[in-house]
GROMACS .gro file of C-alpha atoms in nm:
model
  371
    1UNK     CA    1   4.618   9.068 -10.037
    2UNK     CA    2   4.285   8.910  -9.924
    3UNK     CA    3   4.086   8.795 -10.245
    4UNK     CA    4   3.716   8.920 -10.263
    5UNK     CA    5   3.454   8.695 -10.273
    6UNK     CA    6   3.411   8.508 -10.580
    7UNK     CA    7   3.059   8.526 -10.585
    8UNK     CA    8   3.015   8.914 -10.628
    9UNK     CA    9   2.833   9.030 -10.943
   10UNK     CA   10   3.175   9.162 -11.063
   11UNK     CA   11   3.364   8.852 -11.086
   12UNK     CA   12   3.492   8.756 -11.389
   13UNK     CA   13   3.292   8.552 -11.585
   14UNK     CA   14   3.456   8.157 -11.617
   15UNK     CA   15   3.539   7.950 -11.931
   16UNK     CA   16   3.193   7.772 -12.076
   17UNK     CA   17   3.186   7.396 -12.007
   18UNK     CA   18   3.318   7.308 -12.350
   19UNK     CA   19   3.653   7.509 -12.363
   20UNK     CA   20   3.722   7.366 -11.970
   21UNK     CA   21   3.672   7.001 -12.104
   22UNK     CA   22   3.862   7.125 -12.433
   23UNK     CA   23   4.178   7.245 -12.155
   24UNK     CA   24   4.143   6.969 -11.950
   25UNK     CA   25   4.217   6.709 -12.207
   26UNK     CA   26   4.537   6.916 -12.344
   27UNK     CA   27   4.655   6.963 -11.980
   28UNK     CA   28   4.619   6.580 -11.945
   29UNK     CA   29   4.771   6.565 -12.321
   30UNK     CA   30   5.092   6.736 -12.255
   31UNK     CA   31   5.140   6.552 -11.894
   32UNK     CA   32   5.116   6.202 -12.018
   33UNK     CA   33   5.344   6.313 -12.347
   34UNK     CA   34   5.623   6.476 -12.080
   35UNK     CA   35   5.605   6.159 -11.867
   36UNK     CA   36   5.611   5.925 -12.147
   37UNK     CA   37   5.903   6.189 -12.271
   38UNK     CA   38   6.112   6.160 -11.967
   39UNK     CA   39   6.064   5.760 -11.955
   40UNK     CA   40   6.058   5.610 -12.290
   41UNK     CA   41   6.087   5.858 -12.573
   42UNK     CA   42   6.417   6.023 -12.527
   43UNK     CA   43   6.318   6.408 -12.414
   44UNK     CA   44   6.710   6.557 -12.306
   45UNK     CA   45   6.622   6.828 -12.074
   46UNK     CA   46   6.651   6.770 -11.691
   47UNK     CA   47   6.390   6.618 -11.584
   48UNK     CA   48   6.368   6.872 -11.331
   49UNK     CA   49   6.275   7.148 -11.581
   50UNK     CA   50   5.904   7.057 -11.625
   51UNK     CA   51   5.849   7.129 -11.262
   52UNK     CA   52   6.057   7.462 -11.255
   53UNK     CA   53   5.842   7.494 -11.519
   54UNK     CA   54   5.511   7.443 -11.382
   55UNK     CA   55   5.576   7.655 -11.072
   56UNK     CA   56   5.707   7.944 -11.283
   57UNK     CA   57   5.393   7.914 -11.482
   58UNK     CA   58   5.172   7.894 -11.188
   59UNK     CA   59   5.327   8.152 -10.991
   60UNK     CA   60   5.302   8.427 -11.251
   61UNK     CA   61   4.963   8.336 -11.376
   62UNK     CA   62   4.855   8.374 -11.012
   63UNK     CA   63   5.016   8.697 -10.910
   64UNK     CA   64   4.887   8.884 -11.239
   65UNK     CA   65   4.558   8.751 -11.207
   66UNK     CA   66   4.559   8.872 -10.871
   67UNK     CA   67   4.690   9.248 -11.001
   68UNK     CA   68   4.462   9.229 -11.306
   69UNK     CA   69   4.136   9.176 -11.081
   70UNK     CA   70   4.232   9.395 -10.791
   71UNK     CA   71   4.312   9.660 -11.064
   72UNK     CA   72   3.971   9.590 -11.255
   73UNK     CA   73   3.766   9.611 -10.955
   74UNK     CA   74   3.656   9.246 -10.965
   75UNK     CA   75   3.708   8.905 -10.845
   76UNK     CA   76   4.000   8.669 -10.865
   77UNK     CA   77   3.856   8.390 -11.143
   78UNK     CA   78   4.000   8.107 -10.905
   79UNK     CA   79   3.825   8.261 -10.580
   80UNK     CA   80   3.523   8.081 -10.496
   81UNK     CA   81   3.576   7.719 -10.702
   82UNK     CA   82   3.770   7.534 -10.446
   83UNK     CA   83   4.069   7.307 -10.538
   84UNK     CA   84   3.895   7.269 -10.842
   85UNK     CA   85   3.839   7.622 -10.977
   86UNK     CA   86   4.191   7.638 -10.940
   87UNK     CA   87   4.281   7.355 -11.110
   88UNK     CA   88   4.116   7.492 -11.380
   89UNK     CA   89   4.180   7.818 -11.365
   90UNK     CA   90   4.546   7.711 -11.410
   91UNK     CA   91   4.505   7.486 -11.696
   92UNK     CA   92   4.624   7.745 -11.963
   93UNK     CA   93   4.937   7.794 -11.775
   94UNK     CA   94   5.029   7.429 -11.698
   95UNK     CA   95   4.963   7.358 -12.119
   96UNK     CA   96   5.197   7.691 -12.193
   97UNK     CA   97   5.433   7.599 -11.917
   98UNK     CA   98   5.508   7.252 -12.051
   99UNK     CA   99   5.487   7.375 -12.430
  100UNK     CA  100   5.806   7.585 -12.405
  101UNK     CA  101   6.005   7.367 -12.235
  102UNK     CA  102   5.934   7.096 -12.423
  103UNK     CA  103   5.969   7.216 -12.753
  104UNK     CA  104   6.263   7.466 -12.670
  105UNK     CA  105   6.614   7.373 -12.663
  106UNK     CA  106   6.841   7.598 -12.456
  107UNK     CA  107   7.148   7.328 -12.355
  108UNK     CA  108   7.200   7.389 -11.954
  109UNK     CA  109   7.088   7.757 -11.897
  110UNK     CA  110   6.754   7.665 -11.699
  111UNK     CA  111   6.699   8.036 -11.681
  112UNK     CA  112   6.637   8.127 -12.061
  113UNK     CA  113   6.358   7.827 -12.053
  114UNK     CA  114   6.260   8.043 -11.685
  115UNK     CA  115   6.240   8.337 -11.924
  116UNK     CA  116   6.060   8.202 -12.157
  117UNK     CA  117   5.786   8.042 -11.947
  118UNK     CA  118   5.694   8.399 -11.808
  119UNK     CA  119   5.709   8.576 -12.136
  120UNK     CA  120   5.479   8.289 -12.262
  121UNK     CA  121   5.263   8.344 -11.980
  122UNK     CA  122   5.254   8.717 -11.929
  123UNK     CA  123   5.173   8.804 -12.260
  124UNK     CA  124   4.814   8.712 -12.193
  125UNK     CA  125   4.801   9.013 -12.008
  126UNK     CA  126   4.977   9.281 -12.215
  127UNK     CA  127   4.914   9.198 -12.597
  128UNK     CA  128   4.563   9.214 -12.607
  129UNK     CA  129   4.275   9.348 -12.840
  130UNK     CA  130   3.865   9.370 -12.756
  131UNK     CA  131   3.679   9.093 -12.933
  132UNK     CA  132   3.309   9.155 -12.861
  133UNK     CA  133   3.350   9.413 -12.553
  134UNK     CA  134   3.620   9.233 -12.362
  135UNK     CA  135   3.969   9.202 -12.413
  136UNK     CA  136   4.139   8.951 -12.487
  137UNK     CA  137   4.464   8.792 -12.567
  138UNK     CA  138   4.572   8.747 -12.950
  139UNK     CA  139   4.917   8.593 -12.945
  140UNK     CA  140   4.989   8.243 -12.894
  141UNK     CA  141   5.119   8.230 -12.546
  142UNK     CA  142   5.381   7.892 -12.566
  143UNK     CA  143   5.447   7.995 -12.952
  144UNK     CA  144   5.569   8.375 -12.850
  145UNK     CA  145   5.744   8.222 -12.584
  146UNK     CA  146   5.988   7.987 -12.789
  147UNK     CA  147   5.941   8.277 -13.082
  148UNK     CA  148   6.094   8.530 -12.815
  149UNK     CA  149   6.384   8.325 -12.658
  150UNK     CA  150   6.482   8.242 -13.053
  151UNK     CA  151   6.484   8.589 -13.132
  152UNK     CA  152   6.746   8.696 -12.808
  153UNK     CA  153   6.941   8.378 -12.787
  154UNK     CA  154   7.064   8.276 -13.120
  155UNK     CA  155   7.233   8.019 -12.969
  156UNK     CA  156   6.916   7.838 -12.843
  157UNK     CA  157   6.710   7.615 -13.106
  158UNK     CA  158   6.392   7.399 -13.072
  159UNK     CA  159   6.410   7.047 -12.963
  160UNK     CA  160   6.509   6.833 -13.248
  161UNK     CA  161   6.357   6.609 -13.410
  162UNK     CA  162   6.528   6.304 -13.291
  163UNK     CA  163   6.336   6.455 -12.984
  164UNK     CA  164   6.059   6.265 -12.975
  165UNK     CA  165   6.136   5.890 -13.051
  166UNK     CA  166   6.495   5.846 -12.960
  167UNK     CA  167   6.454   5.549 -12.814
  168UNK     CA  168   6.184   5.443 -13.042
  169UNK     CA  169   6.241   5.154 -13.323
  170UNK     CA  170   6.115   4.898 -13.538
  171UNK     CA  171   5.809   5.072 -13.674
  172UNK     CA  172   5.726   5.223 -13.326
  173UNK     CA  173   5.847   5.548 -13.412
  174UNK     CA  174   5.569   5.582 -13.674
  175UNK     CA  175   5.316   5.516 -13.336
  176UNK     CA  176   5.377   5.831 -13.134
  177UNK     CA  177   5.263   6.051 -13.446
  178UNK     CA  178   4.980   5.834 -13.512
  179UNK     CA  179   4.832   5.891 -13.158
  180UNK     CA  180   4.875   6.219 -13.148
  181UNK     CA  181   4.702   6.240 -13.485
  182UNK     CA  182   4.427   6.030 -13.380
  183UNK     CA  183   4.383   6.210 -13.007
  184UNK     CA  184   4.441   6.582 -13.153
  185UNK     CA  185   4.180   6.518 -13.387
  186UNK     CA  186   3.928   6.433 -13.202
  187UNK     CA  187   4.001   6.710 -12.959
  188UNK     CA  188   3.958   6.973 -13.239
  189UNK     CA  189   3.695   6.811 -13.429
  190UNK     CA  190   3.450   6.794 -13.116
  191UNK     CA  191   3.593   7.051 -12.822
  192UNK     CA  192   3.758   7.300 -13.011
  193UNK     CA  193   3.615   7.323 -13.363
  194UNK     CA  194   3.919   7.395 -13.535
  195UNK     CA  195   3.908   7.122 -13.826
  196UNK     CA  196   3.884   7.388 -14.055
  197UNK     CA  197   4.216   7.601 -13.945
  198UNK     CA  198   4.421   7.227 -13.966
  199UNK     CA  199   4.285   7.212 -14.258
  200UNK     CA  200   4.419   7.497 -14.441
  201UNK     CA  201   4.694   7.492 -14.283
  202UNK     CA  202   4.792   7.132 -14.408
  203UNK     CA  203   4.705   7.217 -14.725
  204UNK     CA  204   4.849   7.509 -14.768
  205UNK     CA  205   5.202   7.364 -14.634
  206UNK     CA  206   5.185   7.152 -14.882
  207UNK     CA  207   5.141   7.390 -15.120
  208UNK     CA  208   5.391   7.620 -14.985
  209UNK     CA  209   5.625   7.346 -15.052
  210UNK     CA  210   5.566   7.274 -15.386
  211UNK     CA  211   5.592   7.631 -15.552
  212UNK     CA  212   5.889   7.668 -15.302
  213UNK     CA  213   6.037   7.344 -15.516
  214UNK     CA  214   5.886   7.515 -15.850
  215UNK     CA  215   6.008   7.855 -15.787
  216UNK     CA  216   6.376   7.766 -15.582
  217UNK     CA  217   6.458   7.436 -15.669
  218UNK     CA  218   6.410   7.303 -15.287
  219UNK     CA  219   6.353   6.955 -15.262
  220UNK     CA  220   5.958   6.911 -15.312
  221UNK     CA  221   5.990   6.485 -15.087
  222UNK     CA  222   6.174   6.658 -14.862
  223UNK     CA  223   5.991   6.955 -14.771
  224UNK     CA  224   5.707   6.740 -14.751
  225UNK     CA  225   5.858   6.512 -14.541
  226UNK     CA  226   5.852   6.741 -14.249
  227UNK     CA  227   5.496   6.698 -14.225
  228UNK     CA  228   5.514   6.355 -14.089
  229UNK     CA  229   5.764   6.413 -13.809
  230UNK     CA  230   5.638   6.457 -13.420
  231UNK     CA  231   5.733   6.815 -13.414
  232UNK     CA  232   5.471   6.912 -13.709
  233UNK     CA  233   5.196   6.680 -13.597
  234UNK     CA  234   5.263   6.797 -13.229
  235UNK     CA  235   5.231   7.215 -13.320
  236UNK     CA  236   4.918   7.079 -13.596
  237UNK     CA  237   4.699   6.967 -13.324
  238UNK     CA  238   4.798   7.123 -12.984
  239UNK     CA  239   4.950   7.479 -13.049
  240UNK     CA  240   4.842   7.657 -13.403
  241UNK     CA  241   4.468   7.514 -13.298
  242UNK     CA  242   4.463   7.748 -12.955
  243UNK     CA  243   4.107   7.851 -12.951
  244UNK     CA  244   4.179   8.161 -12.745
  245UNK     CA  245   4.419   8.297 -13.008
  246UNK     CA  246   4.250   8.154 -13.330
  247UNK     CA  247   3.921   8.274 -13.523
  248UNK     CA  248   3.597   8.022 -13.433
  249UNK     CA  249   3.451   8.104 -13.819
  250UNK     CA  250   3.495   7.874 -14.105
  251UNK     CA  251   3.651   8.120 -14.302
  252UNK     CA  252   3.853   8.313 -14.009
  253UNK     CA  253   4.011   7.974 -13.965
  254UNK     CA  254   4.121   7.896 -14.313
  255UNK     CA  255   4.244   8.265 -14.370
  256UNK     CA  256   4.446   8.192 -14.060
  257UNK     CA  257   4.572   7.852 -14.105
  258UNK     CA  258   4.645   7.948 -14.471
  259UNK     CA  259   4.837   8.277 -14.369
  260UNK     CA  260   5.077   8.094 -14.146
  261UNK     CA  261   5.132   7.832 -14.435
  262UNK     CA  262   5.207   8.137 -14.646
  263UNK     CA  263   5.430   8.325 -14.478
  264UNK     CA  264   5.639   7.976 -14.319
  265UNK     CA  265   5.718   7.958 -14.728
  266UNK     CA  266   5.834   8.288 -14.748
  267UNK     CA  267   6.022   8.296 -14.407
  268UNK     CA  268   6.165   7.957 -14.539
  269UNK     CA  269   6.259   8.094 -14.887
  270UNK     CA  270   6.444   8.358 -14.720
  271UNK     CA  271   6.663   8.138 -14.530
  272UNK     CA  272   6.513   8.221 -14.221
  273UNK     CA  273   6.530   7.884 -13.958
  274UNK     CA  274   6.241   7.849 -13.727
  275UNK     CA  275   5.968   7.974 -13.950
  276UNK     CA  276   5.709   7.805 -13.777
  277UNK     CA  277   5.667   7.997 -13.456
  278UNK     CA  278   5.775   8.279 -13.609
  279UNK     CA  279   5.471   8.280 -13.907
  280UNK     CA  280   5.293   8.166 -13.618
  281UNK     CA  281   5.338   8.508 -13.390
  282UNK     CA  282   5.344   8.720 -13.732
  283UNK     CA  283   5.016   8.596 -13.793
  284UNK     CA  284   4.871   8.656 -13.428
  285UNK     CA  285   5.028   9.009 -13.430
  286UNK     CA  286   4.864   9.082 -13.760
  287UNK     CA  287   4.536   8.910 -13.650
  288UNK     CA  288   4.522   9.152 -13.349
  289UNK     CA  289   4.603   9.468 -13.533
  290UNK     CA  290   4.333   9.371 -13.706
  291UNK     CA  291   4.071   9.351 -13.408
  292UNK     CA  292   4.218   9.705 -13.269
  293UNK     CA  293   4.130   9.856 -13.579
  294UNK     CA  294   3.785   9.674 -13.626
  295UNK     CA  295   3.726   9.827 -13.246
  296UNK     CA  296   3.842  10.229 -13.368
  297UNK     CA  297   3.620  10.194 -13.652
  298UNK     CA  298   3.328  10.042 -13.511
  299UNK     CA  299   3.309  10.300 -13.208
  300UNK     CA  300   3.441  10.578 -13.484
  301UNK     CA  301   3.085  10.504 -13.686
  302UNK     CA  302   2.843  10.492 -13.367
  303UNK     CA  303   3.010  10.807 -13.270
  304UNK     CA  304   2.941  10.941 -13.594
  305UNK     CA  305   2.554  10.745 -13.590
  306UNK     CA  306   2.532  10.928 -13.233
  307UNK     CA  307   2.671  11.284 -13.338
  308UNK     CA  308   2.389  11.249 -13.658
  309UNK     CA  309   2.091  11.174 -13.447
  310UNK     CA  310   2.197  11.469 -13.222
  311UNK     CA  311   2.194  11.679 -13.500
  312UNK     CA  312   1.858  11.554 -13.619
  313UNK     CA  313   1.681  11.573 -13.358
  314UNK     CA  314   1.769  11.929 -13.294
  315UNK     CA  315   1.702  11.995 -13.668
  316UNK     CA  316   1.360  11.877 -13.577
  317UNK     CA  317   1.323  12.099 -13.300
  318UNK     CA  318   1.409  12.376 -13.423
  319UNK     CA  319   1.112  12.311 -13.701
  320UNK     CA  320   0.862  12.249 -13.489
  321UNK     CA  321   0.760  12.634 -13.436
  322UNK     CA  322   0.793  12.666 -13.787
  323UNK     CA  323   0.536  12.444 -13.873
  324UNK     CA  324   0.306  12.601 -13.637
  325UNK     CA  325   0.267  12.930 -13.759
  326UNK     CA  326   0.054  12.840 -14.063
  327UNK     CA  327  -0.216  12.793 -13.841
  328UNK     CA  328  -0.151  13.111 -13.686
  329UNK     CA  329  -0.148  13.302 -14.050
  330UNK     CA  330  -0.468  13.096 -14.080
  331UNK     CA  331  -0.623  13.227 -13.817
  332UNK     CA  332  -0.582  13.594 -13.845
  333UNK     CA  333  -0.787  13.626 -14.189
  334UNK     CA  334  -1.020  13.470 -14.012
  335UNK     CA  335  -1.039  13.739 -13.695
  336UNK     CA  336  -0.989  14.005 -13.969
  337UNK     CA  337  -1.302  13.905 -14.147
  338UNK     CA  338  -1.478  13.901 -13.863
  339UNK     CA  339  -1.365  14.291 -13.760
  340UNK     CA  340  -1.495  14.369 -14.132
  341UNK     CA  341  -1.801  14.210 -14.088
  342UNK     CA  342  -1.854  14.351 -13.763
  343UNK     CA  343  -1.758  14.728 -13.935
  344UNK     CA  344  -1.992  14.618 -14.218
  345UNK     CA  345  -2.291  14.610 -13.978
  346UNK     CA  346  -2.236  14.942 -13.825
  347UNK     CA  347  -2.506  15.217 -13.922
  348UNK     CA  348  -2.407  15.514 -14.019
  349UNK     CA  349  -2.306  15.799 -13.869
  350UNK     CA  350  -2.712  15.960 -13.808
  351UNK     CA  351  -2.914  15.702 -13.925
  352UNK     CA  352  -3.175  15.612 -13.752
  353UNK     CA  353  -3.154  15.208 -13.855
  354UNK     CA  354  -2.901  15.017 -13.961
  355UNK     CA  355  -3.039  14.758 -14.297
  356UNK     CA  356  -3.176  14.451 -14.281
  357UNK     CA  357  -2.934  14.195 -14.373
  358UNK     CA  358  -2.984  14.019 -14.722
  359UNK     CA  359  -3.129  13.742 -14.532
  360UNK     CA  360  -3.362  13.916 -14.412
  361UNK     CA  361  -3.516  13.986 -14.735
  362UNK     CA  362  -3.550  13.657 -14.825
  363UNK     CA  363  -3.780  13.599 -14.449
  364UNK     CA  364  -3.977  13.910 -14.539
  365UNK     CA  365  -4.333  13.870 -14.715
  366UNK     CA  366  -4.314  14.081 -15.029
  367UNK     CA  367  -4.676  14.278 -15.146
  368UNK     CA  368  -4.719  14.238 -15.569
  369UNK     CA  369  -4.803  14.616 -15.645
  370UNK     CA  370  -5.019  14.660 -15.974
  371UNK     CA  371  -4.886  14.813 -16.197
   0.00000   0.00000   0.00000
């Protein structure tokens, strides 16, 4: 299938500057955190799985890009950039590609991480909502990955926590956190402008576990004790922030970082493990049946604003003759008048004159006669 050229007026339009530097510097992120993984921290997958990874990731973001433009009638969004438009236009997928099989754990079955890496990357394409006249896709990608291969394989878990900084001791383990703290902050404080969403959804962990520890009698240290392990800091900064699946406003972003707090403490108060990613995907699903029905209404009322000015209009014409024929009326007293006036000044049937008109009296030189 020959790609058209990139530079026809229906190619897709690219990412703005911002969110490319924004992907860029998670891409770079996640590779120096799996090498550093693989190496020094203690990550137990093969460390062949990253690249089975990457080309699974790669290969189906290409081929349904391909489908989706030639489908579409448009251009490829790599065609036309060089090495590096497609570099970039596969940033998403290396970030998702990475994501699940880092934070998945699936013991030697390489294909249910496989699985997961193309459910994570394919959903781009089929759950999707318009957001200002163009779709776009509303759940997570690497979160509805894991979230999927948790819900099919019960027997698979996310990495745990030891994870991270196995190999770690004598205060270092407190480091890795720390710089991915430091890093994911200023990545969402200037690039993706999600400081709010952390935000809430810090704060609302926190108070998610205290009225669980008010309410159930859970540990209140403990449950806030989670927030200072890799795994939390890691999905904090690099997963729940995703600006393509997250609200940009100030209050979009705390209603959504404070709905996946919310519902974590109720998955987690019903004994349900994993409530992260799964709040997480609740909250995208919800999210974009929200957008859908934003979309039905708001073409439901300019139908409506279109059917009313219709009918006004023709309300109007159908006036318009109406308010013409009191000039009409008007105007035939007016020719009657003049047909009386004209029968006025008719003489009589044998007279020899017809009288002068009053006027005419008034022009005419009266004689005094004596009396």
């Amino acid at each position: 299938m020959s790609a058209p050229n990139a530079a026809a007026p229906n190619a897709a339009a690219r990412h703005n500057p911002k969110v490319t530097t924004a992907l860029r510097r998670f891409a770079i992120s996640i590779s120096v955190l799996n090498i550093f993984g693989y190496t020094l921290l203690g990550f137990e997958q093969p460390w062949i799985w990253p690249f089975v990874a990457l080309a699974t990731g790669y290969t189906v973001e290409i081929v349904l890009e391909l489908l989706g433009a030639r489908a579409e009638g448009r251009a490829p969004r790599f065609a036309g950039g060089g090495f590096k438009g497609m570099v970039e236009f596969l940033f998403p997928a290396h970030i998702t590609s990475l994501a699940v099989n880092m934070l998945s754990y699936v013991n030697d079955r390489m294909w249910v991480m496989v699985f997961g890496v193309i459910v994570a990357v394919g959903t781009k394409w089929v759950l999707r909502a318009p957001v200002k006249g163009r779709m776009r896709h509303y759940m997570n990608p690497s979160n509805f990955g894991i979230a999927v291969i948790l819900l099919l394989f019960p027997w698979a878990s996310i990495a745990p926590p030891y994870h991270f900084t196995e190999y770690l001791d004598g205060g270092f383990d407190w480091l890795v956190p720390a710089i991915i703290i430091t890093l994911g902050t200023m990545l969402n404080a200037k690039l993706t402008e999600r400081m709010w969403l952390i935000l809430a959804w810090v704060g609302g962990f926190a108070l998610q576990a205290i009225v669980r520890g008010l309410l159930f009698g859970t540990s209140i240290p403990a449950a806030l004790a989670m927030m200072t392990g890799v795994a939390f800091v890691l999905f904090t900064n690099y997963m729940i922030t995703d600006p393509g699946t997250t609200p940009s406003s100030k209050w979009g972003q705390i209603a959504f970082g404070g709905s996946v707090a919310a519902l974590y403490g109720v998955l987690t108060a019903m004994s349900i493990a994993y409530g992260l990613f799964f709040a997480t995907a609740l909250v995208c699903a919800i999210r974009g049946a929200f957008l859908w029905t934003a979309d039905i209404v708001a073409k439901k009322r300019a139908e409506e604003a279109l059917a009313l000015a219709a009918v006004t209009q023709a309300v109007a014409r159908a006036d318009a003759p109406a308010d013409a024929q009191p000039d009409t009326a008007d105007a035939q007293p007016d020719a009657s008048a003049a047909a009386d006036a004209t029968a006025a000044c008719a003489c009589p049937a044998g007279a020899c004159s017809c009288p002068a008109p009053a006027n005419a009296e008034a022009d005419t030189p009266k004689t005094p006669v004596a009396a």
